[in-house]
Amino acid sequence: MSRILTGDRPTGALHLGHYFGTLANRVRLQHEGHEVFVVVADYQVITDRDEPGPLRDTVRELVRDYLAVGLDPDRTVVFPHSAVPALNQLLLPFLALVGKGELERNPTVKDEIRSAGRATVSGLMLTYPVHQAADILFCKGELVPVGKDQLPHLEVCRTIARRFNERYAPVFPLPDALLGEVPVLRGLDGRKMSKSLGNAIALSDPREVIAAKIRAARTDSARTITYEPDTRPDVANLLTIAGLCSGRTPADLADEIGAAGAAALKAHTIEAVDALLAPLRARRAAISDAEVSRVLKRGIATAREIADTTLAEVNAAMGMDVIAL
Ligand code: TRP
């Protein structure tokens, strides 16, 4: 059995990209008996903006998303990293293990800096991958279910673990990424499916919203539906989404829809997405506020205990444990 650690930024409702990228994996791993930790990365929200937004609500909605997709509240440890002081303290020794050049070369951070379009880059923006290493290593996470965009961060994490172990003492495992079925799902406008681009189908979207979004999605002028990702990316993306939701291959679906055209493809996609999301909506509706609080409270208590132990080990390895506390 492995310890699994993964996380999300609380910036809005989780969507299909998250579902197929990592959420489905988390649930599967939990059913296989692994220990699953989910960090709500609230400090990461302020990497590219001044205002964190309505975080209290966003975090609680995120917990509802987790429970709705089937994470078991009695086994999954869910916590916002801001609530776990010892986790954050790991950032200090970890920062000493990476160079400025390494931070500046991180391709995901570079993309985020570009799309944030701000005059200055904050220190947190450059160093959050190091903080993310603390998210993973505080509990000695071994497997990290993520999308492809997170691979550079996982490399930073492995580098930090390796350097710490070599310099001080073998405290940390070297965590491995676990890529989902579709590492990067495209949104309804052809760009990457993303909360901030407004092109995503949220897991909590009601049927009418799903239908409206899919009806408005781009297709092309060719009448017959075929699966040709290189030349017909918009049609291929709808086929991919419908296929993922219904457990069929896009090519197979294309054959079935064929001459019925784009309207039929969209109708099919709406049905497939709604069939996947309807049970999630039903589960979500049954989750009380008290249940969300209970899950968070327990998650934070467990995370604090583990983080305290790891920090003590780290301090001891570095010779900073001057007196036993
Ligand atoms: N950076 C991740 C994202 O934007 C979220 C995240 C924070 C994370 N801490 C993590 C993912 C630790 C995996 C492990 O999606």
Coordinates of C-alpha atoms and ligand atoms in Angstrom, one line a residue:
M1 CA 0.0 0.0 0.0
S2 CA 1.3 3.5 -0.8
R3 CA 0.7 6.9 0.5
I4 CA -1.0 9.0 -2.1
L5 CA -0.8 12.8 -1.9
T6 CA -2.4 15.2 -4.3
G7 CA -4.1 18.5 -4.2
D8 CA -6.0 21.4 -5.9
R9 CA -6.0 25.1 -5.8
P10 CA -9.3 26.4 -4.3
T11 CA -10.1 28.8 -7.2
G12 CA -13.5 27.5 -8.2
A13 CA -15.6 24.4 -9.0
L14 CA -13.7 21.3 -10.2
H15 CA -14.5 20.3 -13.7
L16 CA -14.3 17.3 -16.1
G17 CA -10.6 17.9 -16.7
H18 CA -9.9 17.4 -13.0
Y19 CA -12.2 14.3 -13.0
F20 CA -10.4 12.4 -15.7
G21 CA -7.0 13.9 -15.0
T22 CA -6.9 13.0 -11.3
L23 CA -10.1 12.7 -9.3
A24 CA -11.1 9.3 -10.9
N25 CA -7.6 8.0 -10.0
R26 CA -7.9 9.2 -6.4
V27 CA -11.1 7.3 -5.9
R28 CA -9.8 4.2 -7.6
L29 CA -6.6 4.3 -5.5
Q30 CA -8.7 4.7 -2.4
H31 CA -10.8 1.6 -3.3
E32 CA -7.6 -0.3 -3.7
G33 CA -6.8 0.4 -0.1
H34 CA -4.2 3.1 -0.4
E35 CA -4.0 6.1 2.0
V36 CA -5.2 9.2 0.2
F37 CA -4.2 12.7 1.3
V38 CA -5.7 15.7 -0.5
V39 CA -4.3 19.1 0.1
V40 CA -6.4 22.2 -0.5
A41 CA -3.6 24.5 -1.7
D42 CA -5.0 27.8 -0.5
Y43 CA -1.7 29.6 -0.4
Q44 CA -1.3 28.8 -4.1
V45 CA -4.3 30.9 -4.9
I46 CA -2.3 34.1 -4.2
T47 CA 0.5 33.2 -6.6
D48 CA -1.0 35.2 -9.4
R49 CA -3.6 37.5 -7.8
D50 CA -3.8 39.9 -5.0
E51 CA -7.2 38.9 -3.7
P52 CA -7.8 35.2 -2.8
G53 CA -11.6 35.6 -3.4
P54 CA -14.3 34.0 -1.2
L55 CA -11.9 31.3 0.0
R56 CA -14.1 30.0 2.9
D57 CA -16.8 29.1 0.4
T58 CA -14.5 27.9 -2.3
V59 CA -12.7 25.5 0.0
R60 CA -16.0 24.1 1.4
E61 CA -17.3 23.6 -2.2
L62 CA -14.1 21.8 -3.1
V63 CA -14.7 19.4 -0.2
R64 CA -18.2 18.8 -1.5
D65 CA -16.7 18.0 -4.9
Y66 CA -14.4 15.5 -3.3
L67 CA -17.2 13.8 -1.4
A68 CA -19.4 13.9 -4.5
V69 CA -16.9 12.1 -6.7
G70 CA -16.7 9.4 -4.1
L71 CA -13.7 10.1 -1.8
D72 CA -14.5 8.3 1.4
P73 CA -14.7 10.9 4.2
D74 CA -13.7 8.4 6.8
R75 CA -10.5 7.5 5.0
T76 CA -9.4 10.5 3.0
V77 CA -7.4 13.2 4.8
V78 CA -8.5 16.6 3.4
F79 CA -7.0 19.8 4.7
P80 CA -6.0 23.3 3.6
H81 CA -2.3 23.7 3.9
S82 CA -2.6 27.1 5.6
A83 CA -4.0 25.2 8.6
V84 CA -0.9 23.1 9.1
P85 CA 2.0 25.2 10.4
A86 CA 4.7 22.5 10.4
L87 CA 4.1 21.8 6.7
N88 CA 4.7 25.4 5.9
Q89 CA 7.9 25.5 8.0
L90 CA 9.4 22.8 5.7
L91 CA 9.5 25.5 3.1
L92 CA 12.5 27.1 4.7
P93 CA 15.0 24.2 4.6
F94 CA 13.6 23.2 1.2
L95 CA 14.3 26.7 -0.2
A96 CA 17.9 26.3 0.6
L97 CA 18.1 23.2 -1.6
V98 CA 17.1 24.8 -4.9
G99 CA 18.8 27.5 -7.0
K100 CA 17.2 30.6 -8.4
G101 CA 17.9 29.5 -12.0
E102 CA 16.1 26.2 -11.4
L103 CA 13.0 28.1 -10.1
E104 CA 13.1 30.5 -13.1
R105 CA 13.3 27.6 -15.6
N106 CA 10.1 25.8 -14.4
P107 CA 8.0 25.6 -17.6
T108 CA 4.6 25.5 -15.8
V109 CA 5.6 28.6 -13.7
K110 CA 6.7 30.3 -16.8
D111 CA 3.4 29.7 -18.5
E112 CA 1.5 31.0 -15.4
I113 CA 3.6 34.1 -15.3
R114 CA 2.8 34.7 -19.0
S115 CA -0.9 34.2 -18.6
A116 CA -1.1 36.2 -15.4
G117 CA 0.0 39.2 -17.4
R118 CA 1.2 41.2 -14.4
A119 CA 4.0 43.7 -14.2
T120 CA 5.9 42.0 -11.5
V121 CA 6.3 38.3 -10.5
S122 CA 5.9 37.6 -6.8
G123 CA 8.4 35.6 -4.8
L124 CA 5.6 33.1 -4.1
M125 CA 5.0 32.6 -7.8
L126 CA 8.6 31.5 -8.3
T127 CA 8.8 29.4 -5.1
Y128 CA 5.4 27.8 -4.9
P129 CA 6.7 24.6 -6.5
V130 CA 9.0 24.3 -3.5
H131 CA 6.0 24.9 -1.2
Q132 CA 4.3 22.2 -3.2
A133 CA 7.2 19.9 -2.4
A134 CA 6.4 20.5 1.3
D135 CA 2.7 19.5 0.5
I136 CA 3.9 16.2 -0.8
L137 CA 6.9 15.4 1.5
F138 CA 5.3 16.4 4.9
C139 CA 3.4 13.1 4.8
K140 CA 6.1 11.3 2.8
G141 CA 3.8 11.0 -0.2
E142 CA 4.9 8.3 -2.6
L143 CA 2.5 8.6 -5.4
V144 CA 1.1 11.9 -6.7
P145 CA -1.9 11.7 -9.1
V146 CA -1.7 14.8 -11.2
G147 CA -2.1 16.2 -14.7
K148 CA 0.8 16.6 -17.1
D149 CA 1.3 20.3 -16.3
Q150 CA 2.4 19.3 -12.8
L151 CA 5.3 17.1 -13.9
P152 CA 7.9 20.0 -13.6
H153 CA 6.7 20.5 -10.0
L154 CA 7.1 16.8 -9.2
E155 CA 10.6 17.0 -10.6
V156 CA 11.4 19.9 -8.2
C157 CA 9.9 17.8 -5.3
R158 CA 12.1 14.8 -6.2
T159 CA 15.2 17.0 -6.5
I160 CA 14.5 18.5 -3.0
A161 CA 13.9 15.0 -1.5
R162 CA 17.1 13.7 -3.1
R163 CA 19.2 16.6 -2.0
F164 CA 17.9 16.6 1.5
N165 CA 18.6 12.9 1.8
E166 CA 22.1 13.3 0.5
R167 CA 23.0 16.3 2.5
Y168 CA 21.5 15.4 5.8
A169 CA 19.8 12.0 6.3
P170 CA 17.6 9.7 4.3
V171 CA 14.2 11.2 5.5
F172 CA 12.1 11.4 2.3
P173 CA 10.9 9.0 -0.4
L174 CA 11.2 10.1 -4.0
P175 CA 7.6 10.5 -5.0
D176 CA 6.3 9.3 -8.5
A177 CA 3.7 11.1 -10.6
L178 CA 0.6 9.1 -11.6
L179 CA -0.8 10.6 -14.8
G180 CA -4.6 10.3 -15.4
E181 CA -6.3 9.0 -18.5
V182 CA -6.3 12.3 -20.2
P183 CA -3.6 14.5 -18.7
V184 CA -4.8 17.7 -20.4
L185 CA -8.5 17.8 -21.5
R186 CA -9.4 20.5 -23.9
G187 CA -12.2 22.9 -23.1
L188 CA -15.2 23.7 -25.3
D189 CA -13.3 26.4 -27.1
G190 CA -10.3 24.3 -28.0
R191 CA -8.0 25.6 -25.3
K192 CA -7.0 23.6 -22.3
M193 CA -10.0 23.0 -20.0
S194 CA -9.6 25.5 -17.2
K195 CA -11.5 27.1 -14.5
S196 CA -10.0 30.5 -15.4
L197 CA -10.8 30.3 -19.1
G198 CA -14.5 29.8 -18.6
N199 CA -14.5 26.8 -21.0
A200 CA -15.1 24.0 -18.5
I201 CA -17.9 21.7 -17.6
A202 CA -18.1 21.8 -13.8
L203 CA -18.8 18.7 -11.9
S204 CA -21.6 20.6 -10.1
D205 CA -23.2 22.0 -13.3
P206 CA -26.9 21.2 -13.6
R207 CA -28.1 19.5 -16.7
E208 CA -29.4 22.7 -18.4
V209 CA -26.0 24.3 -18.0
I210 CA -24.1 21.3 -19.3
A211 CA -26.5 21.3 -22.3
A212 CA -26.1 25.0 -23.0
K213 CA -22.3 24.8 -22.8
I214 CA -22.0 21.8 -25.1
R215 CA -24.5 23.3 -27.6
A216 CA -22.3 26.4 -27.8
A217 CA -19.1 24.4 -28.3
R218 CA -17.2 24.9 -31.5
T219 CA -17.4 22.3 -34.2
D220 CA -16.6 22.5 -37.9
S221 CA -18.4 22.6 -41.2
A222 CA -17.9 19.0 -42.3
R223 CA -21.2 17.2 -42.2
T224 CA -20.1 13.7 -41.3
I225 CA -18.6 13.1 -37.8
T226 CA -15.1 11.5 -37.9
Y227 CA -12.4 11.2 -35.3
E228 CA -9.4 13.0 -36.7
P229 CA -7.7 14.9 -33.8
D230 CA -5.1 16.6 -36.0
T231 CA -7.4 18.0 -38.7
R232 CA -10.7 18.2 -36.7
P233 CA -9.7 19.1 -33.2
D234 CA -13.0 20.5 -32.0
V235 CA -15.1 17.5 -33.1
A236 CA -12.4 15.2 -31.8
N237 CA -12.6 16.9 -28.4
L238 CA -16.3 16.4 -28.1
L239 CA -15.9 12.8 -29.1
T240 CA -13.2 12.4 -26.5
I241 CA -15.3 14.0 -23.7
A242 CA -18.4 11.9 -24.7
G243 CA -16.2 8.8 -25.0
L244 CA -14.5 9.3 -21.6
C245 CA -17.9 9.8 -19.9
S246 CA -19.4 6.7 -21.4
G247 CA -16.4 4.4 -21.4
R248 CA -16.2 4.2 -25.2
T249 CA -13.5 5.1 -27.7
P250 CA -13.9 8.3 -29.7
A251 CA -13.4 6.5 -33.0
D252 CA -16.2 4.1 -32.1
L253 CA -18.6 6.9 -31.2
A254 CA -17.7 8.7 -34.4
D255 CA -18.6 5.6 -36.4
E256 CA -21.9 5.4 -34.7
I257 CA -22.8 9.1 -35.1
G258 CA -21.4 9.5 -38.6
A259 CA -23.8 11.2 -41.0
A260 CA -26.1 12.4 -38.2
G261 CA -23.6 15.3 -37.9
A262 CA -22.7 17.8 -35.3
A263 CA -26.1 18.2 -33.7
A264 CA -26.3 14.5 -33.0
L265 CA -22.7 14.6 -31.7
K266 CA -23.6 17.3 -29.3
A267 CA -26.8 15.6 -28.2
H268 CA -24.8 12.4 -27.6
T269 CA -22.2 14.4 -25.6
I270 CA -24.8 16.0 -23.4
E271 CA -26.3 12.7 -22.6
A272 CA -22.9 11.1 -21.8
V273 CA -21.8 14.0 -19.6
D274 CA -25.0 14.2 -17.8
A275 CA -25.1 10.4 -17.2
L276 CA -21.7 10.7 -15.5
L277 CA -22.5 13.8 -13.5
A278 CA -26.1 13.2 -12.4
P279 CA -25.2 10.8 -9.6
L280 CA -22.5 13.2 -8.4
R281 CA -25.0 15.9 -8.2
A282 CA -27.3 13.7 -6.2
R283 CA -24.5 12.8 -3.7
R284 CA -23.5 16.4 -3.4
A285 CA -27.1 17.5 -2.5
A286 CA -27.0 15.1 0.4
I287 CA -23.8 16.5 2.0
S288 CA -24.6 18.8 5.0
D289 CA -22.5 21.8 6.1
A290 CA -21.8 19.9 9.3
E291 CA -20.4 17.0 7.4
V292 CA -18.0 19.4 5.4
S293 CA -16.8 20.8 8.7
R294 CA -16.3 17.4 10.2
V295 CA -14.2 16.2 7.3
L296 CA -12.0 19.4 7.4
K297 CA -11.6 19.3 11.2
R298 CA -10.4 15.7 11.1
G299 CA -8.2 16.2 8.1
I300 CA -6.5 19.2 9.7
A301 CA -5.9 17.3 13.0
T302 CA -4.3 14.3 11.2
A303 CA -2.2 16.5 8.9
R304 CA -0.9 18.5 11.8
E305 CA 0.2 15.4 13.7
I306 CA 2.1 14.0 10.7
A307 CA 3.6 17.4 9.8
D308 CA 4.9 17.8 13.4
T309 CA 6.6 14.4 13.3
T310 CA 8.2 15.1 9.9
L311 CA 9.4 18.5 10.9
A312 CA 11.0 17.1 14.1
E313 CA 12.8 14.5 11.9
V314 CA 14.0 17.2 9.5
N315 CA 15.2 19.4 12.3
A316 CA 17.0 16.5 13.9
A317 CA 18.6 15.6 10.6
M318 CA 19.8 19.2 10.3
G319 CA 21.1 19.4 13.9
M320 CA 18.5 22.0 14.8
D321 CA 17.0 20.0 17.6
V322 CA 19.1 21.8 20.3
I323 CA 16.9 20.6 23.1
A324 CA 14.3 17.9 23.2
L325 CA 10.9 19.5 23.2
Ligands
TRP1 N1 -0.4 22.9 -8.2 C1 -1.6 22.0 -8.2 C2 -2.6 22.5 -9.3 O1 -2.5 23.7 -9.6 C3 -2.3 21.9 -6.9 C4 -1.4 21.3 -5.8 C5 -1.0 21.9 -4.7 C6 -0.9 19.9 -5.8 N2 -0.2 21.1 -3.9 C7 -0.1 19.8 -4.6 C8 -1.0 18.8 -6.6 C9 0.5 18.7 -4.2 C10 -0.3 17.7 -6.2 C11 0.4 17.6 -5.0 O2 -3.4 21.8 -9.7

